């Protein structure tokens, strides 16, 4: 496996979890799938429709999103909204993200030489 392929696989794993947090955060205001794709893309999240729609269904099945159909327009659209539980999960995930970011940053910072253990 090449270095590029290895990096690509790790980046995909990293993005997978961030799309969950981002979707739950964005959908605190009701939105439909395509508008969520556009919002995520504009924010720098690379996600494809064939990845996002199954994710939305899974989050709804977990009780983190609720959905309803809007048939007032010419084209019916399914709108999603983060539930109270989904908002709580999103807050917890964002807090953990911040903690992990600080921890990784601390690992990257120059440290003092370890003290002699003798």
Tab-separated table of N, CA and C in Angstrom:
chain	number	residue	atom	x	y	z
A	1	UNK	N	0.854	-1.176	0.000
A	1	UNK	CA	0.000	0.000	0.000
A	1	UNK	C	0.903	1.243	0.000
A	2	UNK	N	0.586	2.176	-0.855
A	2	UNK	CA	1.416	3.377	-0.954
A	2	UNK	C	1.117	4.336	0.188
A	3	UNK	N	2.025	5.275	0.366
A	3	UNK	CA	1.844	6.293	1.399
A	3	UNK	C	0.573	7.102	1.143
A	4	UNK	N	0.315	7.437	-0.128
A	4	UNK	CA	-0.895	8.191	-0.470
A	4	UNK	C	-2.152	7.398	-0.124
A	5	UNK	N	-2.148	6.107	-0.407
A	5	UNK	CA	-3.304	5.269	-0.105
A	5	UNK	C	-3.497	5.140	1.403
A	6	UNK	N	-2.401	5.025	2.123
A	6	UNK	CA	-2.477	4.932	3.583
A	6	UNK	C	-3.065	6.210	4.164
A	7	UNK	N	-2.542	7.356	3.713
A	7	UNK	CA	-3.059	8.639	4.185
A	7	UNK	C	-4.530	8.785	3.828
A	8	UNK	N	-4.892	8.420	2.621
A	8	UNK	CA	-6.285	8.531	2.183
A	8	UNK	C	-7.212	7.721	3.086
A	9	UNK	N	-6.807	6.533	3.451
A	9	UNK	CA	-7.619	5.697	4.334
A	9	UNK	C	-7.784	6.312	5.716
A	10	UNK	N	-6.710	6.853	6.248
A	10	UNK	CA	-6.786	7.483	7.569
A	10	UNK	C	-7.619	8.765	7.532
A	11	UNK	N	-7.481	9.534	6.464
A	11	UNK	CA	-8.295	10.747	6.328
A	11	UNK	C	-9.782	10.399	6.243
A	12	UNK	N	-10.088	9.320	5.536
A	12	UNK	CA	-11.487	8.888	5.432
A	12	UNK	C	-12.042	8.517	6.805
A	13	UNK	N	-11.269	7.815	7.604
A	13	UNK	CA	-11.698	7.461	8.958
A	13	UNK	C	-11.924	8.708	9.812
A	14	UNK	N	-11.012	9.658	9.705
A	14	UNK	CA	-11.121	10.893	10.471
A	14	UNK	C	-12.367	11.679	10.074
A	15	UNK	N	-12.623	11.776	8.783
A	15	UNK	CA	-13.779	12.543	8.291
A	15	UNK	C	-15.109	11.904	8.678
A	16	UNK	N	-15.144	10.594	8.720
A	16	UNK	CA	-16.403	9.884	8.982
A	16	UNK	C	-17.060	10.386	10.262
A	17	UNK	N	-16.306	10.498	11.326
A	17	UNK	CA	-16.860	10.969	12.592
A	17	UNK	C	-17.169	12.450	12.588
A	18	UNK	N	-16.365	13.221	11.865
A	18	UNK	CA	-16.609	14.661	11.856
A	18	UNK	C	-17.880	15.014	11.108
A	19	UNK	N	-18.246	14.214	10.119
A	19	UNK	CA	-19.489	14.479	9.377
A	19	UNK	C	-20.698	14.266	10.281
A	20	UNK	N	-20.629	13.322	11.187
A	20	UNK	CA	-21.717	13.108	12.150
A	20	UNK	C	-21.889	14.350	13.018
A	21	UNK	N	-20.787	14.819	13.602
A	21	UNK	CA	-20.848	16.005	14.466
A	21	UNK	C	-21.339	17.211	13.686
A	22	UNK	N	-20.791	17.404	12.486
A	22	UNK	CA	-21.180	18.556	11.673
A	22	UNK	C	-22.657	18.495	11.297
A	23	UNK	N	-23.147	17.333	10.911
A	23	UNK	CA	-24.555	17.192	10.516
A	23	UNK	C	-25.487	17.473	11.684
A	24	UNK	N	-25.188	16.907	12.844
A	24	UNK	CA	-26.027	17.155	14.016
A	24	UNK	C	-26.008	18.635	14.396
A	25	UNK	N	-24.880	19.280	14.217
A	25	UNK	CA	-24.759	20.697	14.545
A	25	UNK	C	-25.548	21.554	13.552
A	26	UNK	N	-25.364	21.314	12.277
A	26	UNK	CA	-26.058	22.101	11.240
A	26	UNK	C	-27.565	21.908	11.319
A	27	UNK	N	-27.987	20.683	11.585
A	27	UNK	CA	-29.425	20.378	11.553
A	27	UNK	C	-30.162	20.783	12.824
A	28	UNK	N	-29.528	21.575	13.663
A	28	UNK	CA	-30.295	22.193	14.758
A	28	UNK	C	-31.353	23.112	14.149
A	29	UNK	N	-31.047	23.608	12.946
A	29	UNK	CA	-32.033	24.328	12.136
A	29	UNK	C	-32.475	23.345	11.061
A	30	UNK	N	-33.786	23.121	10.882
A	30	UNK	CA	-34.234	22.119	9.915
A	30	UNK	C	-33.641	22.338	8.522
A	31	UNK	N	-33.279	21.240	7.889
A	31	UNK	CA	-32.746	21.302	6.533
A	31	UNK	C	-32.944	19.978	5.829
A	32	UNK	N	-32.884	20.029	4.517
A	32	UNK	CA	-33.017	18.795	3.743
A	32	UNK	C	-31.636	18.360	3.278
A	33	UNK	N	-31.550	17.135	2.799
A	33	UNK	CA	-30.263	16.529	2.499
A	33	UNK	C	-29.366	17.334	1.584
A	34	UNK	N	-29.914	17.809	0.452
A	34	UNK	CA	-29.078	18.522	-0.502
A	34	UNK	C	-28.541	19.823	0.084
A	35	UNK	N	-29.372	20.536	0.838
A	35	UNK	CA	-28.882	21.783	1.447
A	35	UNK	C	-27.810	21.482	2.489
A	36	UNK	N	-27.932	20.349	3.182
A	36	UNK	CA	-26.908	19.946	4.135
A	36	UNK	C	-25.603	19.645	3.403
A	37	UNK	N	-25.689	18.954	2.265
A	37	UNK	CA	-24.497	18.690	1.459
A	37	UNK	C	-23.798	19.990	1.074
A	38	UNK	N	-24.582	20.977	0.627
A	38	UNK	CA	-24.006	22.266	0.223
A	38	UNK	C	-23.362	22.981	1.403
A	39	UNK	N	-24.042	22.976	2.543
A	39	UNK	CA	-23.513	23.636	3.737
A	39	UNK	C	-22.218	22.978	4.190
A	40	UNK	N	-22.207	21.658	4.230
A	40	UNK	CA	-21.003	20.944	4.643
A	40	UNK	C	-19.860	21.189	3.669
A	41	UNK	N	-20.162	21.171	2.378
A	41	UNK	CA	-19.146	21.415	1.361
A	41	UNK	C	-18.556	22.816	1.496
A	42	UNK	N	-19.412	23.804	1.700
A	42	UNK	CA	-18.941	25.190	1.855
A	42	UNK	C	-18.055	25.336	3.090
A	43	UNK	N	-18.300	24.510	4.094
A	43	UNK	CA	-17.505	24.564	5.328
A	43	UNK	C	-16.219	23.737	5.228
A	44	UNK	N	-16.051	23.006	4.113
A	44	UNK	CA	-14.833	22.232	3.921
A	44	UNK	C	-14.952	20.748	4.214
A	45	UNK	N	-16.170	20.252	4.426
A	45	UNK	CA	-16.380	18.824	4.657
A	45	UNK	C	-16.628	18.138	3.323
A	46	UNK	N	-15.784	17.185	2.993
A	46	UNK	CA	-15.939	16.440	1.753
A	46	UNK	C	-16.821	15.231	2.026
A	47	UNK	N	-18.061	15.298	1.543
A	47	UNK	CA	-18.987	14.178	1.736
A	47	UNK	C	-19.851	14.066	0.490
A	48	UNK	N	-20.114	12.847	0.091
A	48	UNK	CA	-20.930	12.601	-1.096
A	48	UNK	C	-22.336	12.206	-0.669
A	49	UNK	N	-23.282	12.429	-1.569
A	49	UNK	CA	-24.686	12.123	-1.287
A	49	UNK	C	-24.868	10.655	-0.906
A	50	UNK	N	-24.162	9.742	-1.592
A	50	UNK	CA	-24.337	8.313	-1.285
A	50	UNK	C	-23.749	7.930	0.067
A	51	UNK	N	-23.042	8.849	0.702
A	51	UNK	CA	-22.562	8.657	2.071
A	51	UNK	C	-23.488	9.356	3.053
A	52	UNK	N	-23.940	10.560	2.691
A	52	UNK	CA	-24.724	11.371	3.612
A	52	UNK	C	-26.121	10.813	3.863
A	53	UNK	N	-26.832	10.409	2.824
A	53	UNK	CA	-28.217	9.971	3.027
A	53	UNK	C	-28.339	8.733	3.916
A	54	UNK	N	-27.493	7.716	3.739
A	54	UNK	CA	-27.543	6.603	4.706
A	54	UNK	C	-27.199	7.056	6.127
A	55	UNK	N	-26.272	8.013	6.257
A	55	UNK	CA	-25.929	8.546	7.574
A	55	UNK	C	-27.140	9.209	8.206
A	56	UNK	N	-27.871	10.008	7.437
A	56	UNK	CA	-29.068	10.673	7.967
A	56	UNK	C	-30.097	9.644	8.430
A	57	UNK	N	-30.295	8.589	7.652
A	57	UNK	CA	-31.245	7.537	8.053
A	57	UNK	C	-30.783	6.844	9.333
A	58	UNK	N	-29.477	6.600	9.443
A	58	UNK	CA	-28.937	5.945	10.647
A	58	UNK	C	-29.105	6.837	11.871
A	59	UNK	N	-28.810	8.134	11.736
A	59	UNK	CA	-28.964	9.059	12.861
A	59	UNK	C	-30.430	9.178	13.271
A	60	UNK	N	-31.322	9.118	12.290
A	60	UNK	CA	-32.752	9.154	12.608
A	60	UNK	C	-33.166	7.880	13.343
A	61	UNK	N	-32.679	6.737	12.899
A	61	UNK	CA	-32.997	5.463	13.562
A	61	UNK	C	-32.468	5.442	14.994
A	62	UNK	N	-31.377	6.151	15.251
A	62	UNK	CA	-30.799	6.230	16.593
A	62	UNK	C	-31.504	7.265	17.467
A	63	UNK	N	-32.468	7.990	16.897
A	63	UNK	CA	-33.205	8.988	17.658
A	63	UNK	C	-32.486	10.324	17.772
A	64	UNK	N	-31.437	10.522	16.969
A	64	UNK	CA	-30.663	11.761	17.039
A	64	UNK	C	-31.195	12.818	16.072
A	65	UNK	N	-31.958	12.374	15.075
A	65	UNK	CA	-32.620	13.269	14.131
A	65	UNK	C	-34.082	12.885	14.033
A	66	UNK	N	-34.884	13.851	13.674
A	66	UNK	CA	-36.272	13.589	13.325
A	66	UNK	C	-36.472	14.126	11.918
A	67	UNK	N	-37.474	13.626	11.213
A	67	UNK	CA	-37.687	14.095	9.850
A	67	UNK	C	-39.170	14.281	9.573
A	68	UNK	N	-39.439	15.104	8.576
A	68	UNK	CA	-40.811	15.300	8.102
A	68	UNK	C	-40.739	15.716	6.644
A	69	UNK	N	-41.791	15.378	5.913
A	69	UNK	CA	-41.844	15.718	4.498
A	69	UNK	C	-42.513	17.068	4.313
A	70	UNK	N	-41.919	17.891	3.477
A	70	UNK	CA	-42.533	19.154	3.070
A	70	UNK	C	-43.040	18.946	1.652
A	71	UNK	N	-44.363	18.948	1.488
A	71	UNK	CA	-44.962	18.745	0.171
A	71	UNK	C	-45.591	20.027	-0.356
A	72	UNK	N	-45.263	21.166	0.267
A	72	UNK	CA	-45.819	22.448	-0.163
A	72	UNK	C	-45.225	22.922	-1.482
A	73	UNK	N	-44.024	22.492	-1.798
A	73	UNK	CA	-43.357	22.905	-3.030
A	73	UNK	C	-43.610	21.875	-4.121
A	74	UNK	N	-43.220	22.218	-5.346
A	74	UNK	CA	-43.429	21.315	-6.486
A	74	UNK	C	-42.726	19.979	-6.279
A	75	UNK	N	-41.584	20.024	-5.621
A	75	UNK	CA	-40.814	18.808	-5.364
A	75	UNK	C	-40.801	18.531	-3.868
A	76	UNK	N	-41.403	17.414	-3.434
A	76	UNK	CA	-41.400	17.090	-2.002
A	76	UNK	C	-39.970	16.916	-1.486
A	77	UNK	N	-39.726	17.419	-0.280
A	77	UNK	CA	-38.407	17.304	0.331
A	77	UNK	C	-38.557	16.808	1.763
A	78	UNK	N	-37.622	15.953	2.142
A	78	UNK	CA	-37.596	15.443	3.506
A	78	UNK	C	-36.666	16.336	4.316
A	79	UNK	N	-37.234	16.981	5.329
A	79	UNK	CA	-36.461	17.859	6.196
A	79	UNK	C	-36.062	17.107	7.455
A	80	UNK	N	-34.841	17.335	7.876
A	80	UNK	CA	-34.307	16.718	9.091
A	80	UNK	C	-34.058	17.800	10.124
A	81	UNK	N	-34.150	17.400	11.380
A	81	UNK	CA	-33.836	18.313	12.476
A	81	UNK	C	-33.248	17.494	13.617
A	82	UNK	N	-32.249	18.054	14.261
A	82	UNK	CA	-31.621	17.394	15.397
A	82	UNK	C	-32.610	17.339	16.563
A	83	UNK	N	-32.718	16.175	17.185
A	83	UNK	CA	-33.575	16.031	18.363
A	83	UNK	C	-32.831	16.565	19.588
A	84	UNK	N	-33.534	16.626	20.689
A	84	UNK	CA	-32.903	17.038	21.951
A	84	UNK	C	-31.738	16.108	22.285
A	85	UNK	N	-31.963	14.809	22.112
A	85	UNK	CA	-30.901	13.831	22.360
A	85	UNK	C	-29.750	14.034	21.378
A	86	UNK	N	-30.067	14.315	20.110
A	86	UNK	CA	-29.035	14.550	19.107
A	86	UNK	C	-28.209	15.779	19.422
A	87	UNK	N	-28.861	16.817	19.940
A	87	UNK	CA	-28.144	18.032	20.311
A	87	UNK	C	-27.206	17.754	21.485
A	88	UNK	N	-27.674	16.970	22.440
A	88	UNK	CA	-26.829	16.611	23.589
A	88	UNK	C	-25.623	15.782	23.130
A	89	UNK	N	-25.849	14.853	22.216
A	89	UNK	CA	-24.754	14.036	21.673
A	89	UNK	C	-23.768	14.936	20.925
A	90	UNK	N	-24.289	15.865	20.122
A	90	UNK	CA	-23.418	16.780	19.367
A	90	UNK	C	-22.561	17.618	20.311
A	91	UNK	N	-23.150	18.124	21.384
A	91	UNK	CA	-22.378	18.917	22.358
A	91	UNK	C	-21.271	18.066	22.979
A	92	UNK	N	-21.618	16.834	23.344
A	92	UNK	CA	-20.624	15.943	23.955
A	92	UNK	C	-19.514	15.604	22.956
A	93	UNK	N	-19.868	15.363	21.710
A	93	UNK	CA	-18.867	15.046	20.693
A	93	UNK	C	-17.965	16.247	20.400
A	94	UNK	N	-18.549	17.446	20.363
A	94	UNK	CA	-17.733	18.654	20.141
A	94	UNK	C	-16.786	18.890	21.321
A	95	UNK	N	-17.260	18.644	22.526
A	95	UNK	CA	-16.401	18.792	23.704
A	95	UNK	C	-15.248	17.787	23.651
A	96	UNK	N	-15.549	16.559	23.269
A	96	UNK	CA	-14.505	15.540	23.157
A	96	UNK	C	-13.531	15.904	22.036
A	97	UNK	N	-14.058	16.424	20.938
A	97	UNK	CA	-13.204	16.860	19.825
A	97	UNK	C	-12.216	17.925	20.322
A	98	UNK	N	-12.709	18.896	21.073
A	98	UNK	CA	-11.854	19.960	21.604
A	98	UNK	C	-10.791	19.390	22.534
A	99	UNK	N	-11.194	18.438	23.385
A	99	UNK	CA	-10.244	17.813	24.300
A	99	UNK	C	-9.159	17.075	23.528
A	100	UNK	N	-9.563	16.314	22.521
A	100	UNK	CA	-8.589	15.564	21.726
A	100	UNK	C	-7.671	16.496	20.937
A	101	UNK	N	-8.232	17.588	20.425
A	101	UNK	CA	-7.422	18.561	19.693
A	101	UNK	C	-6.343	19.137	20.610
A	102	UNK	N	-6.722	19.490	21.845
A	102	UNK	CA	-5.739	20.007	22.806
A	102	UNK	C	-4.684	18.947	23.118
A	103	UNK	N	-5.125	17.708	23.279
A	103	UNK	CA	-4.189	16.629	23.613
A	103	UNK	C	-3.189	16.403	22.481
A	104	UNK	N	-3.647	16.400	21.249
A	104	UNK	CA	-2.746	16.213	20.110
A	104	UNK	C	-1.808	17.409	19.990
A	105	UNK	N	-2.333	18.610	20.191
A	105	UNK	CA	-1.499	19.812	20.152
A	105	UNK	C	-0.423	19.736	21.231
A	106	UNK	N	-0.809	19.288	22.422
A	106	UNK	CA	0.164	19.152	23.513
A	106	UNK	C	1.243	18.122	23.173
A	107	UNK	N	0.849	17.051	22.491
A	107	UNK	CA	1.838	16.041	22.098
A	107	UNK	C	2.846	16.613	21.114
A	108	UNK	N	2.405	17.546	20.305
A	108	UNK	CA	3.249	18.136	19.273
A	108	UNK	C	4.149	19.239	19.828
A	109	UNK	N	3.818	19.751	21.016
A	109	UNK	CA	4.591	20.849	21.613
A	109	UNK	C	5.911	20.325	22.153
A	110	UNK	N	6.946	21.159	22.095
A	110	UNK	CA	8.229	20.734	22.689
A	110	UNK	C	8.040	20.503	24.190
A	111	UNK	N	8.636	19.471	24.678
A	111	UNK	CA	8.501	19.150	26.102
A	111	UNK	C	9.865	19.200	26.762
A	112	UNK	N	9.859	19.304	28.051
A	112	UNK	CA	11.100	19.239	28.820
A	112	UNK	C	11.606	17.809	28.794
A	113	UNK	N	12.888	17.660	28.869
A	113	UNK	CA	13.472	16.317	28.905
A	113	UNK	C	12.947	15.585	30.129
A	114	UNK	N	12.634	14.295	29.996
A	114	UNK	CA	12.132	13.540	31.149
A	114	UNK	C	13.181	13.514	32.268
A	115	UNK	N	12.670	13.567	33.471
A	115	UNK	CA	13.576	13.508	34.633
A	115	UNK	C	14.129	12.098	34.768
A	116	UNK	N	15.298	12.019	35.302
A	116	UNK	CA	15.937	10.719	35.520
A	116	UNK	C	15.102	9.935	36.520
A	117	UNK	N	14.720	8.738	36.162
A	117	UNK	CA	13.842	7.925	37.010
A	117	UNK	C	14.600	7.205	38.114
A	118	UNK	N	15.907	7.361	38.217
A	118	UNK	CA	16.648	6.612	39.227
A	118	UNK	C	16.550	7.173	40.602
